[in-house]
Amino acid sequence: PILRREEGDRNPTEVKMSQIVLPCHANHRGELSVGQLLKWMDSTACLSAERHAGCSCITASVDDIHFEHTIGVGKVVNIIAKVNRAFTSSMEVGGLVVQWKVCHAFATFVARRTEVGKVQLKQVIPHTQLEQMEYSLAAERRRMRLLHAEIITDLLSSSTAQPGECQEYQDAVPAEQTRVESVELVLPPHTNHQVSTFGGQIMAWMENVATISASFGCSRLCNAHPTLRSIDMFHFRGPSHIGDRLVLKSIVNNSFKHSMEVGVCAEAYQGREPLRHINSAFMTFEVLDSNWKPRTLPRIRPEPVDGKRRYQEAIARKKIRLDRKYIISCKQTEVPVSVPWDPSNQMYLSYNNVSALKLMDARTNWVLTSEKNNVRLYTLEENHMLRFKVETHVSIAAEQTFQLLSDLRRRKEWDHHYKCRECEAIMQVNEEDTLYRVTTPSVSKAGKDNDFILLASRRKPCDARDPYLIALRSVTLPTHPPSDGYTRGEVLCAGFTIREESSSLTKITYYNQATPGVLPYISTDIVGLSSTFYSAFSACSLFLEANKDVLTASFL
């Protein structure tokens, strides 16, 4: 349940910062430099993290950031940061530039050890629907961060295992001409009260050298001034302190029609000690014309060996970047119903699948439509979209309920929509995700049966406040195209949340965001002309009771 905050009460972790953009904060176009914005956002987020932790905190990582608009000199920048969720010693902090829709960022901060040992952070208690949504999604974002480096490495390795020839372009800019190296001395104003260099300061220095590299990459264009559009997710590998010399290196890895990728790294040293790797990042730049439209950019000629590797990897990262932005960043109403599945976008599709279910679960404005035999049907109409949920309780352990409902092949044992039809497990992608082909009978007697290609994503709770989750959404597979014998149905978002209310009582909630392919199955229930869902969930309760002591097997 969401606890209500009293009127006028603020989130105790919320920190606001207001800054006026002065000429010293601006670039050559009189706009707030991204580096300065990153410094302010990092400072605000750090203050929020320390308010929650009660001790000093350091920036551990920053998720993808997309910069949508710019802010001119003389404008006021208002930044709000608050802790979305705390884990053992780390926490996710969300930062937003309000009034001006510039960017929304998520950063992970780690509480530093105190004299008594490692910090154990207190939990964040969400009080509003929005806070509950962010709290729930923070666990999924954390999972993606932990998998990110490994998955990106695998994808880049596969993309460069058989590299193609780098196409030669006339008048291409040699990549070595875009190489930039700069050294910064870390002074007290650059550090926090623990004399560690602010993460935002390091990001600002990295943005500066990356912008110079991008300027060299488009130097053949008249009046070309690169604009930073996005920064990929990155992690800080180690700390930097007062007295460090920070060596910053950047180079244009590749250019595309309207954008270029710049790779930049930061290393630190003191005296004669070897360089320490602090951070690496990939930044995407565009060059805008007088109408603020992206200009066509010169191509890049890579250096031999390492340069060609970076060139090929930049192509792979662009594909990954598009997947992330296309699947994760857009609003749920803008996500196409069926997205092509492949190994490179599996992590993002799984994230989107679970996140969409979590967002429905966090909503509080459901309307009870009817109730029968301990089964309740709720609806929610919003933005011309219909969502419904069915809720019931069973006297089965939550984990066993989760295991039994996770295997879609057994759903035909209780759901008449699956009765006497095929449910094929196409592929078990990993321990948490499986691809299925499901066939269901037609609603009309003369119609063809329907088939669905579904990605099923399962999640166990991170802590006691989380439910078990089984999320379903449609995907497309080249191995399973639509066939003449079936009408291809689509599911935008559906699935179960399973909450343990006591050792012997579990609440099951089924959600579905109605699409044209799903609506005929439930419309008569919603208007009260039939009770098929009630009978289905009564059958589900009997199925779970009959199998409460059965050991479940693999999903394949």
Coordinates of C-alpha atoms in Angstrom, one line a residue:
P1 CA 0.0 0.0 0.0
I2 CA 1.1 3.6 -0.7
L3 CA 1.3 5.8 2.4
R4 CA -0.2 9.3 1.9
R5 CA 2.0 12.2 2.6
E6 CA 0.3 15.1 4.3
E7 CA -0.6 18.1 2.2
G8 CA 2.5 20.4 1.7
D9 CA 4.9 17.8 3.1
R10 CA 8.0 17.3 0.9
N11 CA 9.9 14.1 0.2
P12 CA 12.6 14.2 2.9
T13 CA 15.3 13.3 0.4
E14 CA 14.3 16.0 -2.1
V15 CA 16.9 18.7 -2.8
K16 CA 16.3 21.7 -5.0
M17 CA 19.0 23.9 -6.6
S18 CA 18.4 27.1 -8.6
Q19 CA 21.1 28.7 -10.7
I20 CA 21.1 31.7 -13.1
V21 CA 23.0 31.0 -16.3
L22 CA 25.8 33.6 -16.5
P23 CA 28.1 34.2 -19.5
C24 CA 30.8 32.2 -17.7
H25 CA 28.5 29.2 -17.8
A26 CA 27.7 29.4 -21.5
N27 CA 29.3 28.1 -24.7
H28 CA 30.0 30.1 -27.8
R29 CA 26.3 30.1 -28.7
G30 CA 25.3 31.8 -25.5
E31 CA 23.7 28.5 -24.2
L32 CA 24.4 26.8 -20.9
S33 CA 27.2 24.3 -21.5
V34 CA 26.4 20.7 -20.9
G35 CA 29.5 20.3 -18.7
Q36 CA 28.2 23.0 -16.3
L37 CA 24.8 21.5 -16.2
L38 CA 26.3 18.1 -15.4
K39 CA 28.2 19.7 -12.5
W40 CA 25.1 21.2 -11.0
M41 CA 23.0 18.1 -11.5
D42 CA 25.7 15.9 -9.8
S43 CA 26.0 18.3 -6.9
T44 CA 22.2 18.3 -6.4
A45 CA 22.0 14.6 -6.6
C46 CA 24.9 14.1 -4.2
L47 CA 23.2 16.4 -1.6
S48 CA 20.0 14.3 -1.9
A49 CA 22.0 11.0 -1.5
E50 CA 23.8 12.4 1.6
R51 CA 20.6 13.7 3.1
H52 CA 19.2 10.1 3.0
A53 CA 22.4 8.3 3.9
G54 CA 23.5 10.7 6.7
C55 CA 27.1 10.4 5.5
S56 CA 29.3 11.3 2.6
C57 CA 28.5 9.7 -0.8
I58 CA 30.3 9.4 -4.1
T59 CA 28.9 9.1 -7.7
A60 CA 29.2 5.5 -8.9
S61 CA 27.5 5.6 -12.2
V62 CA 25.2 7.6 -14.5
D63 CA 22.5 6.2 -16.8
D64 CA 22.0 7.3 -20.4
I65 CA 21.3 11.0 -20.6
H66 CA 19.5 12.6 -23.6
F67 CA 19.7 16.4 -23.9
E68 CA 16.5 17.6 -25.6
H69 CA 16.7 21.4 -25.2
T70 CA 19.2 24.2 -24.4
I71 CA 19.0 27.1 -21.9
G72 CA 20.2 30.6 -22.8
V73 CA 22.2 33.1 -20.7
G74 CA 20.0 34.9 -18.2
K75 CA 17.6 32.0 -17.7
V76 CA 17.2 30.4 -14.3
V77 CA 17.9 26.6 -14.0
N78 CA 15.9 24.7 -11.4
I79 CA 17.1 21.2 -10.6
I80 CA 15.3 18.8 -8.3
A81 CA 16.9 15.5 -7.1
K82 CA 15.5 12.8 -4.8
V83 CA 16.3 9.3 -3.8
N84 CA 14.1 6.8 -5.6
R85 CA 15.3 3.7 -3.8
A86 CA 18.0 2.6 -1.5
F87 CA 19.7 -0.8 -1.6
T88 CA 22.4 -2.1 0.8
S89 CA 25.0 0.7 0.5
S90 CA 24.0 2.2 -2.9
M91 CA 21.0 4.2 -3.9
E92 CA 19.4 5.5 -7.1
V93 CA 18.9 9.3 -7.3
G94 CA 16.7 10.8 -10.0
G95 CA 17.6 14.3 -11.2
L96 CA 15.3 16.6 -13.3
V97 CA 15.7 20.0 -14.8
V98 CA 12.2 21.5 -14.2
Q99 CA 10.5 24.2 -16.2
W100 CA 13.0 23.7 -19.1
K101 CA 12.6 20.2 -20.5
V102 CA 16.4 19.6 -20.9
C103 CA 17.1 16.2 -19.5
H104 CA 16.1 13.6 -16.8
A105 CA 19.0 11.6 -15.3
F106 CA 19.4 8.7 -13.0
A107 CA 22.6 8.3 -11.0
T108 CA 23.8 5.7 -8.5
F109 CA 25.6 6.9 -5.4
V110 CA 27.4 4.8 -2.9
A111 CA 27.6 5.7 0.8
R112 CA 31.2 5.8 2.0
R113 CA 32.3 3.6 4.9
T114 CA 32.2 5.2 8.3
E115 CA 34.4 4.6 11.3
V116 CA 32.1 1.8 12.4
G117 CA 32.2 0.0 9.1
K118 CA 30.1 -0.4 6.0
V119 CA 26.9 1.6 5.8
Q120 CA 23.5 -0.1 5.8
L121 CA 21.1 2.3 4.2
K122 CA 17.6 2.7 5.5
Q123 CA 14.8 1.9 3.0
V124 CA 12.9 4.6 1.1
I125 CA 9.2 4.6 1.8
P126 CA 7.1 5.8 -1.2
H127 CA 4.2 8.0 -0.3
T128 CA 2.7 9.0 -3.7
Q129 CA 1.8 7.1 -6.8
L130 CA 4.8 8.7 -8.7
E131 CA 7.2 7.8 -5.9
Q132 CA 5.9 4.2 -5.9
M133 CA 6.4 4.0 -9.7
E134 CA 10.0 5.3 -9.4
Y135 CA 10.7 3.0 -6.4
S136 CA 9.4 0.0 -8.3
L137 CA 11.3 0.8 -11.6
A138 CA 14.5 1.6 -9.7
A139 CA 14.9 -2.2 -9.0
E140 CA 14.6 -2.9 -12.7
R141 CA 17.0 -0.1 -13.7
R142 CA 19.5 -1.5 -11.2
R143 CA 19.3 -4.9 -12.7
M144 CA 20.0 -3.5 -16.1
R145 CA 23.0 -1.6 -14.8
L146 CA 24.5 -4.7 -13.3
L147 CA 24.1 -6.6 -16.6
H148 CA 25.0 -3.7 -18.8
A149 CA 28.8 -4.0 -19.0
E150 CA 28.7 -7.7 -19.6
I151 CA 26.0 -7.6 -22.3
I152 CA 27.6 -4.6 -24.1
T153 CA 30.9 -6.5 -24.1
D154 CA 29.3 -9.6 -25.6
L155 CA 27.5 -7.6 -28.3
L156 CA 30.6 -5.6 -29.3
S157 CA 32.6 -8.8 -29.4
S158 CA 30.1 -10.5 -31.7
S159 CA 29.9 -7.4 -33.9
T160 CA 33.7 -7.2 -34.4
A161 CA 34.4 -10.9 -34.6
Q162 CA 33.9 -10.7 -38.4
P163 CA 34.5 -7.0 -39.1
G164 CA 33.6 -5.7 -42.5
E165 CA 35.8 -3.4 -44.5
C166 CA 35.7 0.3 -43.4
Q167 CA 34.2 2.0 -46.4
E168 CA 36.4 4.6 -48.0
Y169 CA 34.9 8.0 -48.5
Q170 CA 36.3 10.9 -50.5
D171 CA 37.3 13.8 -48.3
A172 CA 36.9 11.7 -45.2
V173 CA 38.5 13.3 -42.1
P174 CA 41.4 11.2 -40.7
A175 CA 40.4 10.1 -37.1
E176 CA 43.9 11.1 -35.8
Q177 CA 43.2 14.7 -36.6
T178 CA 40.4 14.6 -34.1
R179 CA 42.5 13.3 -31.2
V180 CA 42.7 15.6 -28.2
E181 CA 44.6 15.3 -24.9
S182 CA 44.4 17.7 -22.0
V183 CA 45.6 17.7 -18.4
E184 CA 43.7 19.2 -15.5
L185 CA 45.1 19.7 -12.0
V186 CA 42.6 18.8 -9.3
L187 CA 42.3 21.7 -6.8
P188 CA 40.2 22.1 -3.7
P189 CA 37.3 23.8 -5.5
H190 CA 37.0 20.7 -7.7
T191 CA 36.5 18.3 -4.7
N192 CA 33.9 17.6 -2.1
H193 CA 34.3 17.7 1.7
Q194 CA 36.0 14.2 1.5
V195 CA 38.6 15.7 -0.9
S196 CA 37.4 13.4 -3.7
T197 CA 36.9 15.0 -7.1
F198 CA 33.2 15.7 -7.9
G199 CA 31.9 13.3 -10.4
G200 CA 30.2 16.2 -12.2
Q201 CA 33.5 18.0 -12.4
I202 CA 35.1 15.0 -14.1
M203 CA 32.1 14.8 -16.5
A204 CA 32.5 18.5 -17.3
W205 CA 36.1 18.1 -18.2
M206 CA 35.4 15.1 -20.3
E207 CA 32.6 16.9 -22.1
N208 CA 35.0 19.8 -22.9
V209 CA 37.7 17.6 -24.6
A210 CA 35.0 15.6 -26.4
T211 CA 33.5 18.8 -27.8
I212 CA 36.9 19.8 -29.1
S213 CA 37.3 16.4 -30.8
A214 CA 33.8 16.8 -32.4
S215 CA 34.8 20.3 -33.6
F216 CA 37.8 18.9 -35.4
G217 CA 35.6 16.1 -36.9
C218 CA 33.3 18.7 -38.5
S219 CA 35.9 21.4 -39.2
R220 CA 35.3 21.2 -42.9
L221 CA 31.8 22.6 -42.4
C222 CA 31.3 26.3 -42.3
N223 CA 30.1 27.7 -39.0
A224 CA 30.0 24.2 -37.5
H225 CA 29.5 24.1 -33.8
P226 CA 28.9 20.6 -32.4
T227 CA 26.0 20.1 -29.9
L228 CA 26.1 17.2 -27.4
R229 CA 22.9 15.2 -27.7
S230 CA 23.5 12.2 -25.5
I231 CA 25.9 10.4 -23.1
D232 CA 25.9 6.6 -22.8
M233 CA 25.6 4.9 -19.4
F234 CA 29.0 4.9 -17.7
H235 CA 30.6 3.9 -14.4
F236 CA 33.3 5.6 -12.3
R237 CA 36.1 3.0 -11.9
G238 CA 37.9 4.7 -9.1
P239 CA 38.3 8.0 -7.1
S240 CA 40.3 11.1 -7.8
H241 CA 41.7 13.4 -5.2
I242 CA 43.2 16.8 -4.6
G243 CA 46.6 17.0 -6.2
D244 CA 45.8 14.5 -9.0
R245 CA 46.7 15.3 -12.5
L246 CA 43.7 14.2 -14.6
V247 CA 44.6 13.2 -18.1
L248 CA 41.7 13.5 -20.5
K249 CA 41.8 11.9 -24.0
S250 CA 39.2 11.9 -26.7
I251 CA 38.8 11.0 -30.4
V252 CA 36.0 10.7 -32.9
N253 CA 35.4 7.0 -33.4
N254 CA 32.9 7.2 -36.3
S255 CA 30.5 9.6 -37.9
F256 CA 27.1 8.8 -39.4
K257 CA 24.9 11.0 -41.6
H258 CA 23.8 13.4 -38.9
S259 CA 25.7 12.4 -35.8
M260 CA 29.2 11.4 -34.6
E261 CA 30.4 9.3 -31.6
V262 CA 33.3 10.6 -29.6
G263 CA 35.1 8.3 -27.1
V264 CA 36.7 10.0 -24.1
C265 CA 38.6 8.6 -21.1
A266 CA 39.9 10.1 -17.9
E267 CA 43.0 8.8 -16.1
A268 CA 44.7 10.2 -13.0
Y269 CA 48.2 10.1 -11.5
Q270 CA 50.3 11.8 -8.9
G271 CA 54.1 12.2 -9.2
R272 CA 55.7 9.2 -10.9
E273 CA 52.9 6.7 -10.2
P274 CA 51.2 4.9 -13.1
L275 CA 48.0 6.2 -14.6
R276 CA 44.8 5.1 -12.8
H277 CA 41.7 4.6 -15.0
I278 CA 38.9 6.9 -13.6
N279 CA 36.2 6.7 -16.3
S280 CA 35.4 6.2 -20.0
A281 CA 32.3 7.5 -21.8
F282 CA 30.8 7.7 -25.3
M283 CA 29.2 10.9 -26.3
T284 CA 27.0 11.6 -29.4
F285 CA 27.2 15.0 -31.1
E286 CA 25.2 16.7 -33.8
V287 CA 25.8 19.9 -35.8
L288 CA 22.7 22.1 -36.2
D289 CA 21.9 24.5 -39.0
S290 CA 20.2 27.9 -38.7
N291 CA 16.8 26.1 -38.4
W292 CA 18.0 23.8 -35.6
K293 CA 18.0 20.8 -38.0
P294 CA 21.0 18.3 -38.0
R295 CA 23.5 18.9 -40.8
T296 CA 25.1 16.2 -42.8
L297 CA 28.6 15.4 -41.4
P298 CA 31.9 14.5 -43.0
R299 CA 32.8 10.8 -42.8
I300 CA 35.7 9.6 -40.6
R301 CA 38.7 7.6 -41.9
P302 CA 39.8 5.4 -38.9
E303 CA 43.4 4.7 -37.9
P304 CA 44.7 1.2 -38.6
V305 CA 44.0 -1.7 -36.1
D306 CA 42.6 0.0 -32.9
G307 CA 41.0 2.8 -34.9
K308 CA 39.2 0.3 -37.1
R309 CA 38.1 -1.6 -34.0
R310 CA 36.7 1.6 -32.5
Y311 CA 35.0 2.4 -35.9
Q312 CA 33.3 -1.0 -36.0
E313 CA 32.3 -0.8 -32.3
A314 CA 30.8 2.6 -32.8
I315 CA 28.4 1.1 -35.4
A316 CA 27.4 -1.6 -32.9
R317 CA 26.9 0.9 -30.2
K318 CA 24.7 3.1 -32.4
K319 CA 22.5 0.1 -32.9
I320 CA 22.4 -0.6 -29.2
R321 CA 21.8 3.1 -28.5
L322 CA 18.8 3.1 -30.9
D323 CA 17.4 0.1 -29.1
R324 CA 17.7 1.7 -25.7
K325 CA 16.1 4.9 -26.8
Y326 CA 13.4 3.3 -29.0
I327 CA 12.4 0.7 -26.4
I328 CA 13.2 2.2 -23.0
S329 CA 13.0 6.0 -23.3
C330 CA 9.7 6.5 -25.2
K331 CA 6.4 6.6 -23.4
Q332 CA 4.4 3.5 -23.1
T333 CA 1.8 4.9 -25.6
E334 CA 4.5 5.3 -28.2
V335 CA 6.0 1.8 -27.9
P336 CA 4.9 -0.3 -30.9
V337 CA 2.9 -3.3 -29.9
S338 CA 5.3 -5.9 -31.3
V339 CA 9.0 -5.1 -31.4
P340 CA 11.4 -7.4 -33.3
W341 CA 13.3 -9.6 -30.8
D342 CA 17.0 -10.3 -31.2
P343 CA 19.9 -10.9 -28.7
S344 CA 21.1 -7.3 -28.9
N345 CA 17.9 -5.8 -27.6
Q346 CA 16.8 -8.6 -25.3
M347 CA 17.9 -6.8 -22.2
Y348 CA 16.0 -3.6 -23.1
L349 CA 12.8 -5.5 -24.2
S350 CA 12.9 -7.4 -20.8
Y351 CA 13.3 -4.1 -19.0
N352 CA 10.4 -2.5 -20.9
N353 CA 8.2 -5.6 -20.4
V354 CA 8.7 -5.6 -16.6
S355 CA 8.6 -1.8 -16.3
A356 CA 5.3 -1.6 -18.1
L357 CA 3.7 -4.1 -15.7
K358 CA 5.2 -2.3 -12.7
L359 CA 3.7 1.0 -13.9
M360 CA 0.3 -0.5 -14.1
D361 CA 0.7 -2.1 -10.7
A362 CA 1.6 1.3 -9.1
R363 CA -1.5 3.0 -10.4
T364 CA -4.1 3.9 -7.7
N365 CA -7.1 5.1 -9.7
W366 CA -8.6 1.7 -10.6
V367 CA -12.4 1.4 -10.6
L368 CA -14.0 -1.7 -9.3
T369 CA -16.4 -2.9 -12.0
S370 CA -17.7 -6.1 -10.4
E371 CA -17.0 -8.8 -7.9
K372 CA -17.9 -12.4 -7.7
N373 CA -16.7 -15.4 -5.6
N374 CA -13.7 -13.5 -4.2
V375 CA -12.6 -12.4 -7.7
R376 CA -12.7 -8.7 -8.4
L377 CA -12.5 -7.0 -11.8
Y378 CA -11.2 -3.5 -12.1
T379 CA -10.9 -1.1 -15.1
L380 CA -9.0 2.0 -15.8
E381 CA -9.7 4.2 -18.8
E382 CA -7.0 6.8 -19.5
N383 CA -5.7 8.6 -22.6
H384 CA -8.0 6.6 -24.8
M385 CA -6.6 3.3 -23.5
L386 CA -8.4 0.7 -21.5
R387 CA -6.6 -1.3 -18.8
F388 CA -8.1 -4.0 -16.6
K389 CA -7.0 -6.1 -13.7
V390 CA -8.4 -9.2 -12.0
E391 CA -7.6 -9.8 -8.4
T392 CA -8.0 -12.8 -6.1
H393 CA -6.5 -14.5 -3.1
V394 CA -5.2 -18.1 -2.7
S395 CA -4.0 -20.1 0.3
I396 CA -0.8 -21.1 -1.5
A397 CA 2.8 -19.9 -0.8
A398 CA 3.7 -16.9 -3.0
E399 CA 6.9 -18.5 -4.4
Q400 CA 5.1 -21.7 -5.4
T401 CA 2.3 -19.7 -7.0
F402 CA 5.0 -17.8 -8.9
Q403 CA 6.6 -21.0 -10.2
L404 CA 3.3 -22.5 -11.3
L405 CA 2.0 -19.5 -13.1
S406 CA 5.4 -18.7 -14.7
D407 CA 5.2 -21.7 -17.1
L408 CA 2.7 -20.7 -19.8
R409 CA 2.6 -24.3 -21.0
R410 CA 0.5 -25.1 -18.0
R411 CA -2.0 -22.3 -18.3
K412 CA -4.3 -24.4 -20.5
E413 CA -4.9 -26.5 -17.3
W414 CA -7.0 -23.6 -15.9
D415 CA -7.6 -20.9 -18.5
H416 CA -10.3 -21.9 -21.0
H417 CA -8.8 -19.3 -23.5
Y418 CA -5.8 -21.7 -23.8
K419 CA -7.9 -24.9 -23.7
C420 CA -7.0 -27.6 -26.2
R421 CA -4.6 -25.2 -27.9
E422 CA -0.9 -25.1 -28.3
C423 CA 1.6 -23.3 -26.1
E424 CA 5.1 -23.8 -27.3
A425 CA 8.2 -22.7 -25.5
I426 CA 10.3 -21.4 -28.4
M427 CA 13.5 -20.5 -26.5
Q428 CA 14.6 -20.0 -22.9
V429 CA 16.7 -16.8 -23.3
N430 CA 18.0 -16.9 -19.8
E431 CA 16.8 -17.8 -16.3
E432 CA 14.3 -15.0 -16.3
D433 CA 13.1 -14.7 -19.9
T434 CA 11.4 -17.2 -22.2
L435 CA 9.9 -16.8 -25.7
Y436 CA 6.6 -18.6 -26.3
R437 CA 4.1 -19.2 -29.1
V438 CA 0.6 -19.3 -27.8
T439 CA -2.5 -20.2 -29.8
T440 CA -6.1 -19.4 -28.6
P441 CA -9.5 -20.1 -30.1
S442 CA -11.3 -17.4 -32.0
V443 CA -14.1 -15.4 -30.2
S444 CA -16.4 -15.8 -33.2
K445 CA -17.4 -19.3 -34.5
A446 CA -16.4 -18.5 -38.1
G447 CA -13.1 -16.8 -37.3
K448 CA -9.6 -18.3 -37.4
D449 CA -7.7 -19.2 -34.2
N450 CA -5.3 -16.6 -32.9
D451 CA -1.6 -16.9 -32.2
F452 CA 0.7 -14.8 -30.2
I453 CA 4.5 -14.6 -29.9
L454 CA 5.2 -13.6 -26.3
L455 CA 8.2 -12.6 -24.3
A456 CA 7.6 -13.8 -20.7
S457 CA 9.9 -12.0 -18.2
R458 CA 9.9 -13.2 -14.5
R459 CA 11.3 -11.4 -11.5
K460 CA 11.6 -12.4 -7.9
P461 CA 11.3 -9.7 -5.2
C462 CA 14.3 -7.5 -4.3
D463 CA 12.9 -7.0 -0.8
A464 CA 9.8 -7.5 1.2
R465 CA 8.0 -4.6 -0.5
D466 CA 8.3 -6.1 -3.9
P467 CA 5.9 -8.7 -5.5
Y468 CA 6.8 -11.6 -7.7
L469 CA 6.3 -10.6 -11.3
I470 CA 5.4 -12.4 -14.6
A471 CA 5.3 -9.9 -17.4
L472 CA 4.1 -10.6 -21.0
R473 CA 4.4 -8.7 -24.2
S474 CA 4.3 -9.4 -27.9
V475 CA 7.5 -9.6 -30.0
T476 CA 8.2 -10.6 -33.6
L477 CA 10.6 -13.4 -34.6
P478 CA 11.8 -14.1 -38.1
T479 CA 11.5 -17.8 -37.4
H480 CA 7.8 -17.5 -36.5
P481 CA 6.2 -15.1 -39.1
P482 CA 2.4 -14.8 -39.3
S483 CA 0.7 -17.7 -41.1
D484 CA -2.5 -18.0 -43.2
G485 CA -4.0 -20.4 -40.7
Y486 CA -4.0 -18.0 -37.8
T487 CA -4.8 -14.4 -37.0
R488 CA -1.7 -12.9 -35.3
G489 CA -2.7 -11.3 -32.0
E490 CA -0.7 -8.8 -30.1
V491 CA -0.2 -8.1 -26.4
L492 CA 1.2 -4.7 -25.4
C493 CA 1.4 -5.3 -21.6
A494 CA 0.0 -8.1 -19.5
G495 CA 1.0 -10.3 -16.6
F496 CA 0.8 -11.2 -12.9
T497 CA 1.9 -9.7 -9.7
I498 CA 2.0 -12.1 -6.8
R499 CA 2.2 -10.7 -3.2
E500 CA 2.7 -12.7 0.0
E501 CA 0.3 -11.3 2.5
S502 CA 1.0 -14.0 5.1
S503 CA 2.7 -17.4 5.2
S504 CA -0.5 -19.0 4.0
L505 CA -2.2 -16.2 2.0
T506 CA -1.1 -14.8 -1.4
K507 CA -2.7 -12.1 -3.5
I508 CA -2.7 -12.7 -7.3
T509 CA -3.4 -9.8 -9.6
Y510 CA -3.6 -10.2 -13.4
Y511 CA -3.2 -7.0 -15.5
N512 CA -3.8 -6.4 -19.2
Q513 CA -3.5 -3.3 -21.3
A514 CA -6.3 -4.0 -23.8
T515 CA -5.3 -4.1 -27.5
P516 CA -7.7 -4.9 -30.4
G517 CA -6.5 -8.5 -30.3
V518 CA -7.3 -8.9 -26.6
L519 CA -10.4 -6.7 -26.2
P520 CA -12.9 -9.3 -27.7
Y521 CA -11.9 -11.8 -25.0
I522 CA -12.8 -9.5 -22.1
S523 CA -15.2 -6.8 -23.3
T524 CA -18.3 -8.9 -22.3
D525 CA -16.9 -9.4 -18.8
I526 CA -16.3 -5.7 -18.4
V527 CA -19.9 -4.7 -19.4
G528 CA -21.3 -7.6 -17.2
L529 CA -22.7 -9.8 -20.0
S530 CA -20.5 -12.8 -19.1
S531 CA -18.3 -14.0 -16.3
T532 CA -15.6 -16.0 -18.1
F533 CA -12.8 -14.3 -16.1
Y534 CA -14.4 -15.2 -12.8
S535 CA -14.6 -18.9 -13.8
A536 CA -11.0 -18.8 -15.2
F537 CA -9.6 -17.4 -11.9
S538 CA -11.7 -19.8 -9.8
A539 CA -10.2 -22.6 -12.0
C540 CA -6.8 -21.0 -11.4
S541 CA -7.3 -21.2 -7.6
L542 CA -8.2 -24.9 -7.9
F543 CA -5.1 -25.5 -10.2
L544 CA -2.8 -23.9 -7.7
E545 CA -4.3 -25.8 -4.7
A546 CA -4.0 -29.1 -6.6
N547 CA -0.3 -28.4 -7.4
K548 CA 0.8 -26.6 -4.2
D549 CA 3.3 -29.4 -3.3
V550 CA 4.4 -30.2 -6.9
L551 CA 8.1 -29.4 -7.7
T552 CA 8.2 -27.3 -10.8
A553 CA 10.6 -28.0 -13.6
S554 CA 12.4 -25.9 -16.2
F555 CA 10.4 -23.7 -18.6
L556 CA 11.6 -25.7 -21.6

